[in-house]
Coordinates of C-alpha atoms in Angstrom, one line a residue:
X155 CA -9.2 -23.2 27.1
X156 CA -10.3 -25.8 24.9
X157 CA -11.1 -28.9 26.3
X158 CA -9.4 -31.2 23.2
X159 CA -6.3 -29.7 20.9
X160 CA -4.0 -31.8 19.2
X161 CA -0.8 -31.6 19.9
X162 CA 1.3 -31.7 16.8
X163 CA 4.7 -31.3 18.3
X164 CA 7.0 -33.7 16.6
X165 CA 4.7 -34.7 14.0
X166 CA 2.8 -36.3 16.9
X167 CA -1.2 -36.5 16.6
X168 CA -1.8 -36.7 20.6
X169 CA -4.4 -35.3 22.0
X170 CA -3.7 -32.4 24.7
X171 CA -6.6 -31.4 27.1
X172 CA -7.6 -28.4 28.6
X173 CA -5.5 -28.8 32.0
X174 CA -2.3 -30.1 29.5
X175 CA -2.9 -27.0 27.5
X176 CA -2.8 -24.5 30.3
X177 CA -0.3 -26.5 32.5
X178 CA 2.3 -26.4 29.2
X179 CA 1.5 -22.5 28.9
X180 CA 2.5 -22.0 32.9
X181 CA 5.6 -23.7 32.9
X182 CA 6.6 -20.9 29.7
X183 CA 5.4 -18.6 31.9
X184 CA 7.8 -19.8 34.8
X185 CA 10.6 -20.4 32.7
X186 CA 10.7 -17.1 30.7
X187 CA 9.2 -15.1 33.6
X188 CA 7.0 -13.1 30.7
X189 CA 3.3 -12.1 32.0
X190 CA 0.7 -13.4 30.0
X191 CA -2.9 -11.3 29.4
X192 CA -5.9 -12.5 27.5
X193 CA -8.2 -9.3 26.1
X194 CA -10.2 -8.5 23.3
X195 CA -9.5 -11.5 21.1
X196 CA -6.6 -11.5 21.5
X197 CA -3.5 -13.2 24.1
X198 CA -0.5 -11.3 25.0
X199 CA 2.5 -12.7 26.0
X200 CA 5.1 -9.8 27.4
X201 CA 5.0 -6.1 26.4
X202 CA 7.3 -5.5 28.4
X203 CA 9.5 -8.3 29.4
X204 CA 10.9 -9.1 32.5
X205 CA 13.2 -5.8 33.6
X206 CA 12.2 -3.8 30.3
X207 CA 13.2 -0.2 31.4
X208 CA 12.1 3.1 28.8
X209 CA 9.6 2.9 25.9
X210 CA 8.5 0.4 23.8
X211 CA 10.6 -0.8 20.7
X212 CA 10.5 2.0 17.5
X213 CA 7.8 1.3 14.2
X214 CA 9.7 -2.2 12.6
X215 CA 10.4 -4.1 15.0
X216 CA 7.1 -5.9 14.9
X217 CA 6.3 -9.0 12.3
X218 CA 3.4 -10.3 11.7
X219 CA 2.8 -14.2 10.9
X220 CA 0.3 -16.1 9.3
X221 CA -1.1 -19.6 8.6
X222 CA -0.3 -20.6 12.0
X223 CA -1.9 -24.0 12.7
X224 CA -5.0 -23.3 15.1
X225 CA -4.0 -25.8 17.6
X226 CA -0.4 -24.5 18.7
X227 CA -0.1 -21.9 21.0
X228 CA 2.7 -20.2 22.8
X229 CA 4.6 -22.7 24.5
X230 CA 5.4 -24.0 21.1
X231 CA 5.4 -20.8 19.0
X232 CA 7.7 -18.3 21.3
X233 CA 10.9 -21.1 21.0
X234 CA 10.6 -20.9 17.4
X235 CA 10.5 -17.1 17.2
X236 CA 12.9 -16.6 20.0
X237 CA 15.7 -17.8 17.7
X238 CA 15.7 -14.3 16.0
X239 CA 15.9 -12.3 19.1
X240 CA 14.8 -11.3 21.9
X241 CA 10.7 -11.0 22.4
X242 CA 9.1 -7.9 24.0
X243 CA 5.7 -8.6 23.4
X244 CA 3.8 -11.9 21.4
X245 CA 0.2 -11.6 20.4
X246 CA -1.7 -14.5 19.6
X247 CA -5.1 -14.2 18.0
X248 CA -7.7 -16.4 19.9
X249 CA -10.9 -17.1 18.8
X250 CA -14.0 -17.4 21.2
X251 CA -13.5 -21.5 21.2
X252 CA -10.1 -21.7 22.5
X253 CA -8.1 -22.2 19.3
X254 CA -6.0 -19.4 17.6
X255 CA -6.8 -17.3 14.8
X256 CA -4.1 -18.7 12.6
X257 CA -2.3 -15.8 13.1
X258 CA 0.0 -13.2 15.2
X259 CA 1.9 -10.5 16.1
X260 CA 5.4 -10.5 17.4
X261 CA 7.3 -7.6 18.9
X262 CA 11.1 -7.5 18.9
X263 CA 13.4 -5.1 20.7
X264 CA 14.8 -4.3 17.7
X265 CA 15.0 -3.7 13.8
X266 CA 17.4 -6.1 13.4
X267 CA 16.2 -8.8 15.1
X268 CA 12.7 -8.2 12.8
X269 CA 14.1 -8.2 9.9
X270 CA 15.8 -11.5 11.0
X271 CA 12.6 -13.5 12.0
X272 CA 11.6 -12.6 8.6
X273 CA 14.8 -13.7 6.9
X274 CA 15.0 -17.0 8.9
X275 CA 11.1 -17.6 9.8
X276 CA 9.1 -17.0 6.5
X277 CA 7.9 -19.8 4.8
X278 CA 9.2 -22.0 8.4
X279 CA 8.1 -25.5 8.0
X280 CA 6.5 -25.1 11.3
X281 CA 4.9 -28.7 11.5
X282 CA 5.2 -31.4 9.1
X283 CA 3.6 -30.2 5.9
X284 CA 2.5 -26.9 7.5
X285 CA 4.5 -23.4 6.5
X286 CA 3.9 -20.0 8.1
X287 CA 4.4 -16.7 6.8
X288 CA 6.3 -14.2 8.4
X289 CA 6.4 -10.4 7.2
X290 CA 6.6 -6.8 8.3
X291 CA 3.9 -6.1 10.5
X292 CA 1.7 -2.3 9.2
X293 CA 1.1 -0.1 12.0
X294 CA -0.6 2.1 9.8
X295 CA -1.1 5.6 11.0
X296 CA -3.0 7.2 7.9
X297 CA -5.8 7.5 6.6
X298 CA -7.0 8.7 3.2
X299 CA -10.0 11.1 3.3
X300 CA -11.0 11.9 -0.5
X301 CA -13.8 14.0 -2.0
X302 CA -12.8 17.4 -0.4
X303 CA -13.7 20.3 -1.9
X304 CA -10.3 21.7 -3.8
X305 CA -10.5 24.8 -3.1
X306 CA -9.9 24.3 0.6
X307 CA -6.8 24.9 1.9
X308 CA -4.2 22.5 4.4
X309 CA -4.5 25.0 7.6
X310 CA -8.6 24.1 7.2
X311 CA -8.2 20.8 6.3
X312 CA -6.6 20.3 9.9
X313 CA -8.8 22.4 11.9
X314 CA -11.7 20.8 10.7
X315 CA -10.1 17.3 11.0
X316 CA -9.0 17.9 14.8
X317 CA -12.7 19.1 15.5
X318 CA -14.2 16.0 14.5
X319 CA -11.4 13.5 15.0
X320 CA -8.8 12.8 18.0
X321 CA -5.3 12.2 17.8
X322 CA -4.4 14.5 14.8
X323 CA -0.8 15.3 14.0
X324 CA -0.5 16.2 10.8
X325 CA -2.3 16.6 7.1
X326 CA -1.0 16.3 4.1
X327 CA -2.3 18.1 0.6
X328 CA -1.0 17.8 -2.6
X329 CA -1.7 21.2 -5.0
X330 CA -3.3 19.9 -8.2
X331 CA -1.2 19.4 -10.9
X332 CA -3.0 21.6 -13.2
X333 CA -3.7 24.3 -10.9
X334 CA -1.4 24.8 -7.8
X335 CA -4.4 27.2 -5.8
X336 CA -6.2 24.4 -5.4
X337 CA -6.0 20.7 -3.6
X338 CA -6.5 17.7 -6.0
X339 CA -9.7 16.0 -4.1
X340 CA -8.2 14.1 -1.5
X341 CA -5.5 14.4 1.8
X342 CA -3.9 12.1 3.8
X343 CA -4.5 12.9 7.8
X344 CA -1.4 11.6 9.9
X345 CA -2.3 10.7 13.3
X346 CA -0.8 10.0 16.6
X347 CA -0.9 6.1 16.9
X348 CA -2.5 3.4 14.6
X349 CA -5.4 3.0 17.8
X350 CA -5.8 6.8 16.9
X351 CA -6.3 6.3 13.5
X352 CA -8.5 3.5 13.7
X353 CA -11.1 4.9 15.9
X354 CA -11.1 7.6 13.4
X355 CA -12.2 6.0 10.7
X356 CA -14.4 4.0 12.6
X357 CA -16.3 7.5 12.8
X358 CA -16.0 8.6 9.7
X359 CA -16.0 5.4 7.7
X360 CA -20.5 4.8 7.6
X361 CA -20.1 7.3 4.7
X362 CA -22.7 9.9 6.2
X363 CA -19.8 11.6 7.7
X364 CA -19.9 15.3 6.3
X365 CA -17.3 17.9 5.5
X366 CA -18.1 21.3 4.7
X367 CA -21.3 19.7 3.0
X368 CA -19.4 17.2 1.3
X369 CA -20.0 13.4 2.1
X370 CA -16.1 12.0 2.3
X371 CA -14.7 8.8 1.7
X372 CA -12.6 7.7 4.4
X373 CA -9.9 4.5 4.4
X374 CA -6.4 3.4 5.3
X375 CA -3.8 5.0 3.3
X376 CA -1.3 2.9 1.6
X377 CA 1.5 2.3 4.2
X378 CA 4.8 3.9 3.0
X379 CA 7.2 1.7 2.2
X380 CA 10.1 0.4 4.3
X381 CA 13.5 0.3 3.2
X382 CA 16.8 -0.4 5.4
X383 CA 18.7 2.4 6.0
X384 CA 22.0 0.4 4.7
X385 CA 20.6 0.6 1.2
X386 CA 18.8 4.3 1.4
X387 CA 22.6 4.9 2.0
X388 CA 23.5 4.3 -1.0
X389 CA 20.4 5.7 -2.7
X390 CA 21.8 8.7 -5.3
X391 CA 18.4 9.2 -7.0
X392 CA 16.2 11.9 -5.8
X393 CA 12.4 12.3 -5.7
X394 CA 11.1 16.0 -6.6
X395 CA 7.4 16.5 -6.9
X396 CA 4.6 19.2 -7.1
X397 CA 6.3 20.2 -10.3
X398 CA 4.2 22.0 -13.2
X399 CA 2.7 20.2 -15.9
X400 CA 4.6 21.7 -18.1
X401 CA 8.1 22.1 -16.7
X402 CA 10.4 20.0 -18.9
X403 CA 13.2 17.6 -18.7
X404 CA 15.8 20.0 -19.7
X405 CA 14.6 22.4 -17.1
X406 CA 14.3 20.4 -14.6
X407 CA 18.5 19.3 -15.2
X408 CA 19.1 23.2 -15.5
X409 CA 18.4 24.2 -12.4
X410 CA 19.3 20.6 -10.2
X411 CA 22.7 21.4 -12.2
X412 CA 23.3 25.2 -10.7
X413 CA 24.6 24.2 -7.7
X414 CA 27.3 21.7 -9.5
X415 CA 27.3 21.8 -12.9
X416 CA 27.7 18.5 -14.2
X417 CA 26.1 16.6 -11.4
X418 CA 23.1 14.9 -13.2
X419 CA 23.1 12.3 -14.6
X420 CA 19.6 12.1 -16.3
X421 CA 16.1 13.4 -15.4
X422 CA 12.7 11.0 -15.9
X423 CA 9.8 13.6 -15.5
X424 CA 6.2 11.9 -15.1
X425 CA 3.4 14.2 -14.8
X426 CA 4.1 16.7 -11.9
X427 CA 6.8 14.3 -10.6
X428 CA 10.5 13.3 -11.3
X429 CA 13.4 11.5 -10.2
X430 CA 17.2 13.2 -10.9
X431 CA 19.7 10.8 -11.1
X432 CA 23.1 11.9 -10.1
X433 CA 26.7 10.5 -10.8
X434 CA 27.4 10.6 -7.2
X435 CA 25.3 10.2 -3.7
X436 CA 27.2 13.3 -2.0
X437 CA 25.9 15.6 -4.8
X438 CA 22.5 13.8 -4.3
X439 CA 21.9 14.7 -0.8
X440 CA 23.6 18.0 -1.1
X441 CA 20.7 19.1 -3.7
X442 CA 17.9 17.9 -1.6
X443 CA 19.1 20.6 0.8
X444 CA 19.1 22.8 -1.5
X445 CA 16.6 22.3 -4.1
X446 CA 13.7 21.7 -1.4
X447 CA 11.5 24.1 -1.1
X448 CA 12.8 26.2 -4.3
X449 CA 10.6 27.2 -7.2
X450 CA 10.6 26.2 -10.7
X451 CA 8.4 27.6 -12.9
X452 CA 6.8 28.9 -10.3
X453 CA 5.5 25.8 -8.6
X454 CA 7.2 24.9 -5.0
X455 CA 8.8 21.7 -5.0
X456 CA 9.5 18.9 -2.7
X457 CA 12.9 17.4 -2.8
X458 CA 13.4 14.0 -1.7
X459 CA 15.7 10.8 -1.8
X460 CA 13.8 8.3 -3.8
X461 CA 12.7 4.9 -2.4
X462 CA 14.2 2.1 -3.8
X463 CA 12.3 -0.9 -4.6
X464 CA 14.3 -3.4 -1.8
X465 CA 14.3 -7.2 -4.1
X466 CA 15.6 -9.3 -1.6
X467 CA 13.3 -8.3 0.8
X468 CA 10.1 -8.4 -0.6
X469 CA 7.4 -9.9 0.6
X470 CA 3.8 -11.7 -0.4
X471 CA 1.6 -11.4 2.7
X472 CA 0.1 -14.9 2.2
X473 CA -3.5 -14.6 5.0
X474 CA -5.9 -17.4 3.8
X475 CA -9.1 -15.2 4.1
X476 CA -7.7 -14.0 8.0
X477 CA -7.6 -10.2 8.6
X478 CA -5.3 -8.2 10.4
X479 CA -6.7 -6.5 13.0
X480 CA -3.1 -4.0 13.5
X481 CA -4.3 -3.0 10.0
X482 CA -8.0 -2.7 10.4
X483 CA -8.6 -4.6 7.2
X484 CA -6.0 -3.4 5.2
X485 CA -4.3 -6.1 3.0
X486 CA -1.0 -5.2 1.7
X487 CA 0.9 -7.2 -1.5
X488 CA 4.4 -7.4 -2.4
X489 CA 5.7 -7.1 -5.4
X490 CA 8.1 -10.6 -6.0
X491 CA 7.1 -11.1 -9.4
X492 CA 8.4 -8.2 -11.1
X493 CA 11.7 -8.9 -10.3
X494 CA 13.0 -8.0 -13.6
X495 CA 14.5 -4.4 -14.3
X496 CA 12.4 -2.8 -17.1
X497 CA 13.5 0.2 -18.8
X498 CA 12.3 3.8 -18.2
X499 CA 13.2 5.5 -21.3
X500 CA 10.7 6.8 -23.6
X501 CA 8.2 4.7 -25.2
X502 CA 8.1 4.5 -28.8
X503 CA 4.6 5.0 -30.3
X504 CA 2.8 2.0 -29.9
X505 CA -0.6 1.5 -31.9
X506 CA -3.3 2.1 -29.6
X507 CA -4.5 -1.0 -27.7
X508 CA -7.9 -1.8 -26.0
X509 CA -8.4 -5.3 -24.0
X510 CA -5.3 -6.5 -25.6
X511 CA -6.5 -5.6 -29.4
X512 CA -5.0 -3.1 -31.2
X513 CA -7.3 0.0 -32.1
X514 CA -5.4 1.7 -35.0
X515 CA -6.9 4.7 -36.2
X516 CA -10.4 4.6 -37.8
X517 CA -10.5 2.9 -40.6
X518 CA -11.8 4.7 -44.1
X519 CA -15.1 3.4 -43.9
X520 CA -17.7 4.9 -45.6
X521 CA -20.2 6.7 -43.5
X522 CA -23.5 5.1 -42.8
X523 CA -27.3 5.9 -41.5
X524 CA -28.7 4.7 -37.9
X525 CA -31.8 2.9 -39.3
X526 CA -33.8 3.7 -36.3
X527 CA -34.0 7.3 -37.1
X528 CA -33.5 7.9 -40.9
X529 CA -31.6 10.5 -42.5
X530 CA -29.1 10.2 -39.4
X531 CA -25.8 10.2 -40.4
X532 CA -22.7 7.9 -38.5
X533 CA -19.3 8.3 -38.4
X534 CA -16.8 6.1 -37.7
X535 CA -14.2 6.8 -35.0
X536 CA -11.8 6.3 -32.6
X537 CA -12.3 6.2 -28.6
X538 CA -9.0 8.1 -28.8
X539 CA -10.4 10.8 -29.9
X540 CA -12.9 11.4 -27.4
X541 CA -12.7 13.4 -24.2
X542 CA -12.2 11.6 -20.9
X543 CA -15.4 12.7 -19.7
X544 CA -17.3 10.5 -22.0
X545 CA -15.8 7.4 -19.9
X546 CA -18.2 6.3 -16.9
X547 CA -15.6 3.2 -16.6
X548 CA -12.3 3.5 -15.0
X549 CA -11.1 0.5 -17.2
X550 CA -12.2 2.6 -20.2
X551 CA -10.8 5.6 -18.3
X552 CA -7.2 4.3 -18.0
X553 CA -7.0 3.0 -20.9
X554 CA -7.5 6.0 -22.5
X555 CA -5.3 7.7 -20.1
X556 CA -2.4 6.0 -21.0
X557 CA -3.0 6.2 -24.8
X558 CA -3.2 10.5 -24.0
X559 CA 0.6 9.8 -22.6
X560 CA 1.6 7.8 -25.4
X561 CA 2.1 4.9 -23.0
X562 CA 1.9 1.5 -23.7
X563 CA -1.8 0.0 -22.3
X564 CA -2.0 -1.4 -18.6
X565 CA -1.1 -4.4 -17.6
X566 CA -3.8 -6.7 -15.4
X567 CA -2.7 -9.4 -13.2
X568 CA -5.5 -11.5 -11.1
X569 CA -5.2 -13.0 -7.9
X570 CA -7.5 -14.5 -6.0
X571 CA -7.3 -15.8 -1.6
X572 CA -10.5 -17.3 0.2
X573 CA -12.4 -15.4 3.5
X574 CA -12.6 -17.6 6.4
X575 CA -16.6 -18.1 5.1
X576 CA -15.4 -19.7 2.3
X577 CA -16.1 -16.6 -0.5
X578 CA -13.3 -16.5 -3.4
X579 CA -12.1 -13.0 -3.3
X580 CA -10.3 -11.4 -5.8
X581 CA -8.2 -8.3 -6.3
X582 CA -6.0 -7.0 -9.4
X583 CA -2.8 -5.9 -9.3
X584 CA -1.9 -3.7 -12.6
X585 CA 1.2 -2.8 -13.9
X586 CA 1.7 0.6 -15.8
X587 CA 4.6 -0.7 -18.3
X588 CA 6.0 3.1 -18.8
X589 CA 6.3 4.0 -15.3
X590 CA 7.0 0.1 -13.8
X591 CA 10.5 1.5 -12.4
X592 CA 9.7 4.6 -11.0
X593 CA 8.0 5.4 -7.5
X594 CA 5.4 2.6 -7.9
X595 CA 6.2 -0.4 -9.4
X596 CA 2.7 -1.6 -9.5
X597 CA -1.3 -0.5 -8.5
X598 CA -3.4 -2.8 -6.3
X599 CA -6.2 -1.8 -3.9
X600 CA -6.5 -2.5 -0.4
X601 CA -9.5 -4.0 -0.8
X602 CA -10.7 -7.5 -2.0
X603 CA -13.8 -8.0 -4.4
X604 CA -16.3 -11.0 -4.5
X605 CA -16.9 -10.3 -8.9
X606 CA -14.5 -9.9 -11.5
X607 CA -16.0 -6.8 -12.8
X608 CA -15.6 -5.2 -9.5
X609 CA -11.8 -6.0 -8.7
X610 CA -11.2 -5.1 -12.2
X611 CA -13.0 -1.8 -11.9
X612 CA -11.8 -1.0 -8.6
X613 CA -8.0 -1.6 -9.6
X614 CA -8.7 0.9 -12.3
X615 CA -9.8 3.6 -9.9
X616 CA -7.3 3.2 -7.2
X617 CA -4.7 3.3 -10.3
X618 CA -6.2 6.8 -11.7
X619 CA -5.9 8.0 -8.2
X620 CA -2.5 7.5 -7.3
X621 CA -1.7 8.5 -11.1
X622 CA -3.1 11.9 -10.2
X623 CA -5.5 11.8 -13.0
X624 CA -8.0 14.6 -12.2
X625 CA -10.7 14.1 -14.6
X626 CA -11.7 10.7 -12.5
X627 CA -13.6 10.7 -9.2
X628 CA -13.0 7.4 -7.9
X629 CA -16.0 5.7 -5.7
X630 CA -16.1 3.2 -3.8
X631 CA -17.1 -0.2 -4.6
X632 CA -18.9 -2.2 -2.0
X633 CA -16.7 -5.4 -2.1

């Protein structure tokens, strides 16, 4: 324990000593009759309670909370979080000193009572002047594993993954969506528990880790996203992917319509994906179960309910530069701002736009020599008109990807947070305007980047990527 922490309670500035510290966290221990544990950086308090019979609690029941003050500790943090429920397991993070890590992990027995703490608890004026942040905790089970060769197949995917990894359930592969014999780069390896997954990439992460020849690149997937059940009841929209590039709109209402004509409502195709919107949620569900698995155009598709994007309860995972060690360095951002509906429809032609100016077509100029080798002859052009491999930047890149879908130009948004050595980090979040209502809302990395260039660079890759743009090979940027 540390031999001086102040005591705060009450807006008081006492100091509380070792013995005080230790003696206030006994008498919790007494009155609550939790166990508490102290390993590996961190102190547990619980898991299970007193007379806790059966498993622990399902995935989301656990928050996490942040910008705890580093001198409060259990006996005052468990009252506070106690008010949403009851408590099967608190983890405070301790550094080597005594103090906490200004942050920690608490359990519920149920969803409810979760979803409460964060309802009630975030943003808690906690001490005077001194709010804590209280959101969803990630136990993340997945990890991304890119640069595979396409022409392997799932079936090998997993073998090879089990043989070299532990703790493997599952792997997922998505066709390419210009040629469904082959994978597009990347999967996403499910495995038994989050410990699983993190000693896996633990392994593989030093990027000498080989596949098949192939050096992989190996990181947290992005966590799927959580949405009550009470409002996926409700959900009539449906989700079909691993469609053909050139299956249309019209098609795709055709043949969501043969089981009950009449039932769509509209169709929003993007790329190999769409959502159906029906008039009614019974006839919604009733053509996933039919519809999933079927072929159209002779690509097999995958029929779910779409996700809604849940407004009341999003979150901004405010961490001050702290890490979350449940996510092995995977930051997570909500999206509050973009609160606004924006429509889906299609976008008119929009004059061609790079770094905010617009980029009409070339203009008549006349055409000109390079002076340094005479008799050379120039001609002026558009970088609309080039081919996607002449971009080495994935700024360029996606800019020029949404021109090629007559969509409007990205959208950048920079935010910045500071690492407990005092570094500004920085990370973009970018907004694709045409597709800002569909299955993502917005693009940001997991990762934060010390220059601008970088952030800006690395947003643009990890946009391409979940856009599905094939002629891009994202790498990873040392941040």
């Amino acid at each position: 324990m540390n031999e001086e922490n102040i005591d705060g309670t009450n807006g008081c500035s006492k100091v509380r000593t070792g013995t005080q510290n230790e003696a206030a966290l006994l008498a919790l221990m007494e009155k609550t009759g939790y166990n508490m544990v102290q390993e590996n950086g961190q102190r547990k308090f619980g898991g299970p309670p007193p007379g806790w019979e059966g498993p622990p609690p399902p995935r989301g029941c656990e928050v996490f909370v942040g910008k705890i003050p580093r001198d409060m500790y259990e006996d005052e943090l468990v009252p506070v979080f106690e008010r949403a429920g009851k408590i099967y397991e608190f983890r405070l993070m301790m550094e080597f000193s005594g103090e906490n890590r200004g942050y920690a992990f608490v359990m519920y027995t149920t969803k409810e009572e979760a979803q409460l703490a964060i309802r009630i608890l975030n943003n808690y004026e906690i001490r005077p002047g001194k709010f804590i942040g209280v959101c969803v905790s990630l136990d993340n089970c997945r990890l991304f594993i890119g640069a595979i060769p396409k022409e392997k197949k799932k079936e090998e995917i997993l073998d090879e993954m089990k043989k070299v990894t532990e703790g493997v359930v599952d792997v997922i592969v998505y066709p390419s969506a210009t040629d469904k014999t082959k994978n597009r780069g990347f999967a996403f390896v499910e495995y038994e528990s989050h410990r699983a997954a993190a000693m896996a990439r633990r392994k593989l992460i030093p990027g000498t880790f080989q596949l098949w020849g192939h050096t992989i690149q190996v990181d947290w997937a992005d966590p799927e996203k959580e949405v009550d059940e009470e409002t996926m009841q409700r959900v009539k929209v449906l989700y079909v992917r691993n469609l053909m590039i050139s299956t249309t709109e019209e098609t795709i209402k055709a043949e969501f319509n043969k089981f009950k004509p009449g039932a769509v409502e509209r169709v929003k195709k993007l790329r190999d994906y769409a959502f159906v919107h029906f008039f009614n949620r019974e006839d919604a569900v009733a053509a996933m179960s039919v519809m999933n698995g079927k072929c159209i155009d002779g690509a097999s598709i995958e029929v779910t309910l779409a996700k809604p994007v849940n407004k009341e309860n999003t979150w901004r995972q405010h961490l001050n530069g702290q890490i979350s060690p449940n996510s092995e360095n995977l930051i997570v951002f909500a999206n509050k701002e973009e609160s606004h509906p924006k429509t889906l429809g299609k976008l008119p032609t929009l004059p061609a736009r790079l770094n905010g100016q617009h980029s009409p077509s070339p203009p008549e100029v006349e055409r000109c020599t390079y002076p340094f080798y005479p008799g050379t002859k120039l001609t002026p052009i558009s970088m609309y008109s080039l081919k996607s491999n002449h971009f080495n930047s994935a700024v360029m890149h996606l800019d020029y990807y949404c021109n090629k879908n007559n969509w409007a130009p990205p959208e950048y948004y920079l935010y910045s947070t500071t690492s407990q050595d005092g570094k500004v980090l920085l990370v973009y979040k970018i907004v694709i305007p045409a597709i800002a209502n569909g299955s993502q809302s917005y693009f940001m990395p997991d990762k934060l980047c010390t220059t601008l260039e970088d952030a800006k660079e690395l947003a643009a890759q990890f946009t391409l990527l979940h856009l599905g743009n094939l002629d891009i090979c994202p790498c990873q940027i040392s941040c």
